[in-house]
Coordinates of C-alpha atoms and ligand atoms in Angstrom, one line a residue:
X1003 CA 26.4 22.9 2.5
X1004 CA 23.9 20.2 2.4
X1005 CA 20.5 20.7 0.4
X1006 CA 17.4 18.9 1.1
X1007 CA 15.1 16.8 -1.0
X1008 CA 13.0 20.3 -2.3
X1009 CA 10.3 17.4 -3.3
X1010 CA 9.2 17.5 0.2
X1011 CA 8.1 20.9 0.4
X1012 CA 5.1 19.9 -1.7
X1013 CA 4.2 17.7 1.0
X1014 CA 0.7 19.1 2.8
X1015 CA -1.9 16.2 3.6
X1016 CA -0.3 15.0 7.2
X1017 CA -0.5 18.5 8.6
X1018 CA -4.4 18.1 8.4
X1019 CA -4.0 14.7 10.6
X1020 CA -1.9 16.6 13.0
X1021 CA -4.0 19.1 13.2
X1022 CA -7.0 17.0 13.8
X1023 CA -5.0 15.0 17.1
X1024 CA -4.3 18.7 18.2
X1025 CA -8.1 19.7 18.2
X1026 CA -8.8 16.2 19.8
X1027 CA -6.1 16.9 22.5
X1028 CA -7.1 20.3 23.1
X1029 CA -10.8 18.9 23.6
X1030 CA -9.8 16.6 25.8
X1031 CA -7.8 19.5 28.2
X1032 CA -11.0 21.1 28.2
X1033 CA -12.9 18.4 29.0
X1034 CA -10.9 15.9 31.5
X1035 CA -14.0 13.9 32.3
X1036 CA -15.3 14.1 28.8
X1037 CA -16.4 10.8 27.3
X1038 CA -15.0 10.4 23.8
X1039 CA -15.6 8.0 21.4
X1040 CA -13.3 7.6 18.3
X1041 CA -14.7 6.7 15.1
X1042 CA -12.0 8.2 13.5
X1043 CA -8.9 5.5 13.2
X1044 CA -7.9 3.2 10.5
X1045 CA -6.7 1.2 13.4
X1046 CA -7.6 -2.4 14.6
X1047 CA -8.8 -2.9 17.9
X1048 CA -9.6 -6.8 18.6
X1049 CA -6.2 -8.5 20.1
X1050 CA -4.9 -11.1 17.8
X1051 CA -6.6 -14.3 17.2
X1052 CA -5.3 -17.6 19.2
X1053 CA -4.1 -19.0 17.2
X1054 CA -1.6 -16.3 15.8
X1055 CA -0.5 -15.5 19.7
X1056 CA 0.3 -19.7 19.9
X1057 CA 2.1 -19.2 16.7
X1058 CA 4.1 -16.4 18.0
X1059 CA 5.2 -18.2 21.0
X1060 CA 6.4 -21.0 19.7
X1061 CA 8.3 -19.2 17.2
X1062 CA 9.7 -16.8 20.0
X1063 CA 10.9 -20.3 21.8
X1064 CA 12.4 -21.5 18.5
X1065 CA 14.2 -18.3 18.3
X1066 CA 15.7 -19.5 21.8
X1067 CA 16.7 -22.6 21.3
X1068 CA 20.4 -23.4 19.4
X1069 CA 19.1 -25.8 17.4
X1070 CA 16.0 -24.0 15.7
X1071 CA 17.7 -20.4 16.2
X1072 CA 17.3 -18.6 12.7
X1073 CA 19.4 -15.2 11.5
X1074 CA 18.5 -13.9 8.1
X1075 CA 16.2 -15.5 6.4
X1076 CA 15.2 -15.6 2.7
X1077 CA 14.7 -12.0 1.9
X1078 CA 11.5 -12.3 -0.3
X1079 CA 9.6 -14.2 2.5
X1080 CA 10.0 -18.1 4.0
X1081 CA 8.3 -20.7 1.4
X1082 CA 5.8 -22.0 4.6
X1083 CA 4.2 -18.2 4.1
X1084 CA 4.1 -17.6 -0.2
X1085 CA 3.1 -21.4 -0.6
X1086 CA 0.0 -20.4 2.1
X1087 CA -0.6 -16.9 0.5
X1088 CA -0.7 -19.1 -2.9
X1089 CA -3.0 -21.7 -2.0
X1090 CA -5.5 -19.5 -0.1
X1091 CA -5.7 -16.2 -1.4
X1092 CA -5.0 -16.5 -5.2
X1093 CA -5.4 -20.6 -6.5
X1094 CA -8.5 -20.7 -4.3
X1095 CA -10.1 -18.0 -6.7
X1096 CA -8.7 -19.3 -10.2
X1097 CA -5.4 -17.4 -9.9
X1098 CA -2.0 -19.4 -10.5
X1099 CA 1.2 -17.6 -9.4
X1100 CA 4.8 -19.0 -8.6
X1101 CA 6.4 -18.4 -5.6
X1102 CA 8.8 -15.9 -7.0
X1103 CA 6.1 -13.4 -7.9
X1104 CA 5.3 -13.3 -4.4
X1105 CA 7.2 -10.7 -2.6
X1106 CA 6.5 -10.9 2.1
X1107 CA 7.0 -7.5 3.5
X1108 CA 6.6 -5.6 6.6
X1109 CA 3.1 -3.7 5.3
X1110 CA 1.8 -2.3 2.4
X1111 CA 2.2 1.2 3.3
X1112 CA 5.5 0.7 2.6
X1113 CA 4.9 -1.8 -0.8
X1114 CA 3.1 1.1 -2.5
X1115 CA 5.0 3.8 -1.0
X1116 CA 8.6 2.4 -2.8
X1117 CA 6.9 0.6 -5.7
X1118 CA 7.0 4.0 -7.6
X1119 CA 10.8 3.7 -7.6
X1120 CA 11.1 1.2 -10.6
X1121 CA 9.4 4.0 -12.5
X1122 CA 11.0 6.7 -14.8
X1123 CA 10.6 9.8 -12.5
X1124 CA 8.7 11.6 -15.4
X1125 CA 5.9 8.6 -15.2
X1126 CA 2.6 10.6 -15.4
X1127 CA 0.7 9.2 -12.7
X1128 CA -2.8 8.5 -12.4
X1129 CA -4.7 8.5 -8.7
X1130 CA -8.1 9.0 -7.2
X1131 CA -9.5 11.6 -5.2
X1132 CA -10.1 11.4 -2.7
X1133 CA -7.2 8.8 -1.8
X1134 CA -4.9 6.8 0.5
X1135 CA -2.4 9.7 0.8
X1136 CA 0.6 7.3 0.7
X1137 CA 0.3 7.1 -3.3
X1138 CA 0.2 10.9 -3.9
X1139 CA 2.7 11.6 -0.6
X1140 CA 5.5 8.9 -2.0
X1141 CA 5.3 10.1 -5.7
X1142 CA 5.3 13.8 -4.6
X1143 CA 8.7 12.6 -2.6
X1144 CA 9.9 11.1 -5.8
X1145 CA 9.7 14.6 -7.5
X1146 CA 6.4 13.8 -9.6
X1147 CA 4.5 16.5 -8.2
X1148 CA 4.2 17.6 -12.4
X1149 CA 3.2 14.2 -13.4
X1150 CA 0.4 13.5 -10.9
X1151 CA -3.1 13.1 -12.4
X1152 CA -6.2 13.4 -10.5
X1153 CA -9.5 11.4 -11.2
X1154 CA -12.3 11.7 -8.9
X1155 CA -13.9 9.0 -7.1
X1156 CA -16.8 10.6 -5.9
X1157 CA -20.9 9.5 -5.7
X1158 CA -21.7 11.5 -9.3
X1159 CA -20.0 8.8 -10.9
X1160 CA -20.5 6.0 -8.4
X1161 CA -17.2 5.9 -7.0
X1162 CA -16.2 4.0 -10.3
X1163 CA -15.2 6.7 -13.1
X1164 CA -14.6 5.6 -16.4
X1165 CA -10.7 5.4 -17.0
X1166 CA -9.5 8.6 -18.9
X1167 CA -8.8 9.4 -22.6
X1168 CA -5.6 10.1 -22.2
X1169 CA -2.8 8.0 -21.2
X1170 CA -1.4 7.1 -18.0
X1171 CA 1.5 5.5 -17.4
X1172 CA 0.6 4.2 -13.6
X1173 CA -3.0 4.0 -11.9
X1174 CA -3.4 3.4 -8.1
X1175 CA -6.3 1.5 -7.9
X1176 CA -7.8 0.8 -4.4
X1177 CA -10.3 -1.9 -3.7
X1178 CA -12.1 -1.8 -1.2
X1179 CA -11.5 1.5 -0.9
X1180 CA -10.8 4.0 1.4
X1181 CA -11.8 6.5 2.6
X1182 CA -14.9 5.6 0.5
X1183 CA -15.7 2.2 1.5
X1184 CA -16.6 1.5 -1.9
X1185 CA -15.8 -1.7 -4.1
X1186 CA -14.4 -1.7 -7.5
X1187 CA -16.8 -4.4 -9.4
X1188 CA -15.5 -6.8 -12.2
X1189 CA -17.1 -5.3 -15.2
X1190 CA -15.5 -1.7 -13.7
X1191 CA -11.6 -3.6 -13.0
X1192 CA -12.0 -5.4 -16.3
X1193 CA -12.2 -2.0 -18.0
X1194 CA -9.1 -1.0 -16.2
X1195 CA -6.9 -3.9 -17.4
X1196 CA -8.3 -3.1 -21.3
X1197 CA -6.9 0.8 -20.3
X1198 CA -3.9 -0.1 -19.2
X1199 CA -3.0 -2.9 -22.0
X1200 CA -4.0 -0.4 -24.1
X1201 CA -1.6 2.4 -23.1
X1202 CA 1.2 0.4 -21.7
X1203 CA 0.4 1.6 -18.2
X1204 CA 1.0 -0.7 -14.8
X1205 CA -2.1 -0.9 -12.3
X1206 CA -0.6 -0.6 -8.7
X1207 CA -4.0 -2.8 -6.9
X1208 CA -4.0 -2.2 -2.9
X1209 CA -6.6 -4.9 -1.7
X1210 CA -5.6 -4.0 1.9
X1211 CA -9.2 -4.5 2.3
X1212 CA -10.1 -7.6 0.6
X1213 CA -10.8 -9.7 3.7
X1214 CA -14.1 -7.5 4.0
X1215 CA -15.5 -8.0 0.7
X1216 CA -18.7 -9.8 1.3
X1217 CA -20.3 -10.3 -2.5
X1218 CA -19.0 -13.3 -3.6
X1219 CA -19.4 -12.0 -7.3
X1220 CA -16.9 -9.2 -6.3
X1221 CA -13.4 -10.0 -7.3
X1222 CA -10.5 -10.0 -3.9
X1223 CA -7.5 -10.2 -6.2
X1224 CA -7.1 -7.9 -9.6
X1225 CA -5.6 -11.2 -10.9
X1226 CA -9.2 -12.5 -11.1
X1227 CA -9.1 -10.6 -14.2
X1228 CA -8.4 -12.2 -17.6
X1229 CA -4.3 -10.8 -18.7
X1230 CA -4.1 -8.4 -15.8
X1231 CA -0.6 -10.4 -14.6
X1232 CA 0.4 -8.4 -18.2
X1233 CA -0.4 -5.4 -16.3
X1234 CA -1.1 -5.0 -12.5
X1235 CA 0.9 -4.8 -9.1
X1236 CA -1.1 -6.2 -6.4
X1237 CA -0.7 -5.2 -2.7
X1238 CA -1.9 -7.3 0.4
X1239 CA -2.1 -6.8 3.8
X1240 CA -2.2 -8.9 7.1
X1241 CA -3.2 -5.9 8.9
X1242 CA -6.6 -5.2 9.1
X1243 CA -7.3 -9.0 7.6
X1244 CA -6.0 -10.3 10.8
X1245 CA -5.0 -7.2 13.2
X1246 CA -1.6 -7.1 12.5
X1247 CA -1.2 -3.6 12.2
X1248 CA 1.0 -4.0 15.3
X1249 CA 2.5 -7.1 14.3
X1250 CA 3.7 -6.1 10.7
X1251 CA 3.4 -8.6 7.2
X1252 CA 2.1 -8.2 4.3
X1253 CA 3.0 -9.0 0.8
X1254 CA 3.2 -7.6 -3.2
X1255 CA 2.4 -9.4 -6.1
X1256 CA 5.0 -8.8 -8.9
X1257 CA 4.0 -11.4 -12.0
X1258 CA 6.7 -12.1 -14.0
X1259 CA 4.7 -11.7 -17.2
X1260 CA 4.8 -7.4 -16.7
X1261 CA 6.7 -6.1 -19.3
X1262 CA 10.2 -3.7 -18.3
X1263 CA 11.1 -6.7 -16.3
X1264 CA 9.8 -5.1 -13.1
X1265 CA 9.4 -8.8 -11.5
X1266 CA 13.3 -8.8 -11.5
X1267 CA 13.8 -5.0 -10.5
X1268 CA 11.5 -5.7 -7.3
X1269 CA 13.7 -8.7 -6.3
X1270 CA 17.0 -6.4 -6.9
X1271 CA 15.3 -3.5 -4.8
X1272 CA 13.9 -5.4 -2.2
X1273 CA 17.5 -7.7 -1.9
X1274 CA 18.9 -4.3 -1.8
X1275 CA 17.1 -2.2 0.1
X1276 CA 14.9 -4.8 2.6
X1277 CA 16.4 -7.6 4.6
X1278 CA 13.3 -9.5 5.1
X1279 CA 10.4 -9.9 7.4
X1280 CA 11.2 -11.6 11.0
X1281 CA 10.7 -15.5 11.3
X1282 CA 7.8 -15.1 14.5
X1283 CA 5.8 -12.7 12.2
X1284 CA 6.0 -15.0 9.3
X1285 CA 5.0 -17.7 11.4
X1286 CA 2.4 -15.8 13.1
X1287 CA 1.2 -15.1 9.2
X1288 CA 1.5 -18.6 8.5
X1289 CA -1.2 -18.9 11.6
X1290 CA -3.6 -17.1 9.8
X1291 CA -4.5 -19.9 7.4
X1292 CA -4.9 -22.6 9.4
X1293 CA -8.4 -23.8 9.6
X1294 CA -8.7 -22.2 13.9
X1295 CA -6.6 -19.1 12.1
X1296 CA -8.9 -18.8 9.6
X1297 CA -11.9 -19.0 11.8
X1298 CA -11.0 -16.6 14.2
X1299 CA -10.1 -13.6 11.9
X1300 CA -13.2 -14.1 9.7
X1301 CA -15.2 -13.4 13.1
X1302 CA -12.8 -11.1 13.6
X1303 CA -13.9 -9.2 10.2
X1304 CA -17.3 -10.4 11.0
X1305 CA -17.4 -8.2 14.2
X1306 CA -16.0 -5.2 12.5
X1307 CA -18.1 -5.7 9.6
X1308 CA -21.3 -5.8 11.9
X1309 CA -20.1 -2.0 13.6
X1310 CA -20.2 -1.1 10.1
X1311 CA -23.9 -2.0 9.6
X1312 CA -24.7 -0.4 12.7
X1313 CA -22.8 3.0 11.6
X1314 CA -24.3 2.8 8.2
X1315 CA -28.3 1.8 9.5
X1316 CA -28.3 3.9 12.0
X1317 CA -26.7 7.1 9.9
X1318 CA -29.4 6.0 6.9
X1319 CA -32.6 5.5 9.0
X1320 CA -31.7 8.7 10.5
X1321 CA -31.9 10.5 6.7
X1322 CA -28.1 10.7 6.3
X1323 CA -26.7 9.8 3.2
X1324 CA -24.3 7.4 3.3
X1325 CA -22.1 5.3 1.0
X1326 CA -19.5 2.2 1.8
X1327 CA -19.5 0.0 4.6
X1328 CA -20.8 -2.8 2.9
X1329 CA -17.6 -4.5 1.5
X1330 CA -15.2 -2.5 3.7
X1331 CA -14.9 -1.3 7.6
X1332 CA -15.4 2.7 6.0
X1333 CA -18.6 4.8 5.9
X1334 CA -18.4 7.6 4.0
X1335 CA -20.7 10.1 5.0
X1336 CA -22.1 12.6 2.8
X1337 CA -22.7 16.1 4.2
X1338 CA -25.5 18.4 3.6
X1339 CA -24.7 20.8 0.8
X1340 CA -22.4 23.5 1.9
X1341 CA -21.6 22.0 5.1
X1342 CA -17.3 21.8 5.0
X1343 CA -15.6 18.7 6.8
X1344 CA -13.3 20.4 9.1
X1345 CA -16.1 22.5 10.8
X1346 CA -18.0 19.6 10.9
X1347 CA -15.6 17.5 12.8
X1348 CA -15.3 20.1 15.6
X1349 CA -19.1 20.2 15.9
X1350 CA -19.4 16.5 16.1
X1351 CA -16.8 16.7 18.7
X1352 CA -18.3 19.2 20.5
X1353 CA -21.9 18.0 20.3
X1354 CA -21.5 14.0 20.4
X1355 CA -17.9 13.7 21.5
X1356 CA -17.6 11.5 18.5
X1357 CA -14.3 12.0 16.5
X1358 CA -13.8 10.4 12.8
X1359 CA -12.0 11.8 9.9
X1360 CA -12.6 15.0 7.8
X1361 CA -12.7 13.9 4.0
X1362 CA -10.4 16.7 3.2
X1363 CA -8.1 14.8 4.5
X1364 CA -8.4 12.9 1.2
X1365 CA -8.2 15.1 -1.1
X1366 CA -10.5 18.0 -2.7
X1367 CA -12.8 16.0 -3.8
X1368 CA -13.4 14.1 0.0
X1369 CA -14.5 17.7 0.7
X1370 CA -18.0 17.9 2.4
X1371 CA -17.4 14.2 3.4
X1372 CA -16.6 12.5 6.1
X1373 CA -15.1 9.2 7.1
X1374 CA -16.6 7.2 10.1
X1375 CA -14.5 3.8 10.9
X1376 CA -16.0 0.6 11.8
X1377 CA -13.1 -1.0 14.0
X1378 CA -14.7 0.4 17.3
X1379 CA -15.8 -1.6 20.4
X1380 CA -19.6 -3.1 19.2
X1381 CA -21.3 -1.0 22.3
X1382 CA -19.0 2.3 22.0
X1383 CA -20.0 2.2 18.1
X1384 CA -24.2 2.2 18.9
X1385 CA -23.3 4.8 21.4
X1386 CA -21.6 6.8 18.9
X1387 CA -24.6 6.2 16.3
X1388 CA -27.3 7.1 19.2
X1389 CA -25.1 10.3 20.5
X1390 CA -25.0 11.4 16.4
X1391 CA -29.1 10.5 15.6
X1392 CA -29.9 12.6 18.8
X1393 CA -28.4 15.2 19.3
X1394 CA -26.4 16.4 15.7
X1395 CA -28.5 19.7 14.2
X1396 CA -27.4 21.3 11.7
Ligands
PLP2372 N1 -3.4 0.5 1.9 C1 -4.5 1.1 2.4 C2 -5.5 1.5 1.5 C3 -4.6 1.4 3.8 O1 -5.7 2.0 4.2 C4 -3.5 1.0 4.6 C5 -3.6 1.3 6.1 O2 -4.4 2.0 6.6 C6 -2.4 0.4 4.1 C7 -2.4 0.2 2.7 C8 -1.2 0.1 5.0 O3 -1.3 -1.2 5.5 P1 -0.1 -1.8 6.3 O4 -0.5 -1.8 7.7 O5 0.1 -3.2 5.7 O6 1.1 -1.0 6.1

């Protein structure tokens, strides 16, 4: 008889997100008519910029054509895409990285979810709470349930703690974050890369969020640190850059100057295990940094960013406290003392039909939190704001 991966019954954090569609759905049977504004996805909402859709077509047509047909292509990502992601996103800011470090996938959820496997399963790993649960979920699959370190991310140390005293051997780091909205700054990554060349450890970066990052002091890429190629993993995403959460690219950074030579195990795994991301995407990614491409999805961010002004004024001038949305699309909203985030999110819902995300979700320390996302439509998003200022009491 068969016996299942036990690792799995560790597993907790998605029942919470069921649970939450459950409350919203059973809301909704109740109230037919009601008029529900969601404030709670990590979800684009804009349709994809012009350009990208041209892109996509013309690819597609390609496709159908004998003589530009394409089958397989290079499994690490077509040179027209990692020569763009070169020039744009990294030798644009100082960075210098060869095409083979560059690694095209089909999202980062994925990237950091298998990264962990080119990791000794007794790796002690270090993650923030509260947190993208991918990181904890993945590692917990990978039977490191023993090994997983918590460090809290929370506003007593200004969503920036100080690495530990002891040793990790890998640290998810996410900048922008979320849930918190908050940015890692220089001086705070800097002291990362001294931790981990220090102790040997790898820094696994997710900059999913970059594209919102609006201080131009603030570093997009770990890389923009001096010797982090010696020690960091860097995830990107097309996703909420340029709404391709549908659509499907992103990439991974794997410098060849990490130690373990983990720039040669990703190409093994990914040859392995991955067969590439499809041409039209690639092209459609391509798309993205042409000068129209790169116009439209920095409104694009512009927009979302603006909804995320509006959530965060509107939440502060009303005497809430509220941190992020200023470098990334999430406001994370501190509750009054005592006030728990899953009884909170049923009397939002029941009070202003609003629906976001109760920090719990995140982890303990995302407890009397709550996440409010900025990727609404711009007049649904005042509503929401207005519905909250008027009529929440607690
Ligand atoms: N990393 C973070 C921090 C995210 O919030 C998300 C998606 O919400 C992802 C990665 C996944 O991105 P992708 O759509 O590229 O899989």
């Amino acid at each position: 008889m068969f016996r299942v991966n036990a690792n799995y019954a560790e597993l907790s954090g998605g029942y919470l997100f069921s649970e939450i569609s459950r409350r919203v759905a059973v809301w909704k049977s109740g109230h037919p008519d009601g008029d529900l504004i969601r404030l709670g996805i990590g979800d684009v909402t804009l349709p994809l910029a012009e350009p990208v859709v041209t892109a996509l077509r013309t690819a597609a047509d390609e496709m159908g054509r004998p003589e530009t047909f394409r089958g397989y292509g290079p499994e690490q990502g077509y040179g027209f895409l990692i020569s763009a992601i070169i020039e744009h996103d990294y030798r644009a800011r100082g960075v210098e990285l060869d095409p083979d470090e560059v690694f095209v996938s089909d999202g980062s959820k994925c990237d950091v979810a298998n990264i962990q496997e080119l990791f000794a399963a007794d790796s002690t790993v270090l993650i923030g709470d509260p947190v993208y649960p991918v990181y904890r979920d993945s590692n917990l699959m990978a039977g490191r349930g023993a090994f997983l370190r918590y460090l809290p991310f929370t506003a007593g140390n200004g969503f920036s703690p100080e690495p530990p005293e002891e040793p990790a051997d890998l640290i998810y780091l996410c900048s922008p974050n979320n849930p918190t909205g908050t940015v890692l700054s220089r001086a705070a990554l800097t002291r990362w890369v001294e931790y981990a060349r220090e102790h040997g450890s790898v820094i696994l970066f997710d900059a999913a969020y970059e594209a919102y990052i609006r201080d131009p002091e603030l570093p997009h890429s770990i890389y923009e640190i001096p010797e982090a190629k010696e020690v960091a993993i860097e995830f990107r995403s097309f996703s909420k850059t340029a709404g391709f959460t549908g659509v499907r690219c992103a990439w991974c950074v794997v410098p060849r100057e990490l130690p373990g030579g983990l720039n040669r195990m990703w190409q093994r795994r990914q040859t392995t295990k991955f067969n590439g991301v499809s041409y039209v995407v690639q092209r459609a990614a391509r798309a993205v940094y042409s000068e129209a491409g790169r116009r439209a999805v920095a409104a694009q961010v512009s927009y979302y960013m603006d909804n995320a002004e509006i959530i965060r004024r509107g939440l502060s001038e009303a005497g809430f406290t509220v941190y992020g949305g200023v470098h990334a699309p999430y406001i994370w909203w501190k509750l009054p003392e005592g006030v728990e985030s899953m009884p909170f999110f049923d009397r939002l819902l029941e009070c202003c039909q609003v629906v976001g995300t109760p920090g719990i979700g995140f982890g303990h320390c995302g407890e009397g939190c709550f996440r409010l996302t900025a990727f609404g439509d711009r007049e649904r998003t005042r509503e929401a704001v207005g519905r909250i200022v008027e009529r929440l009491r607690w």
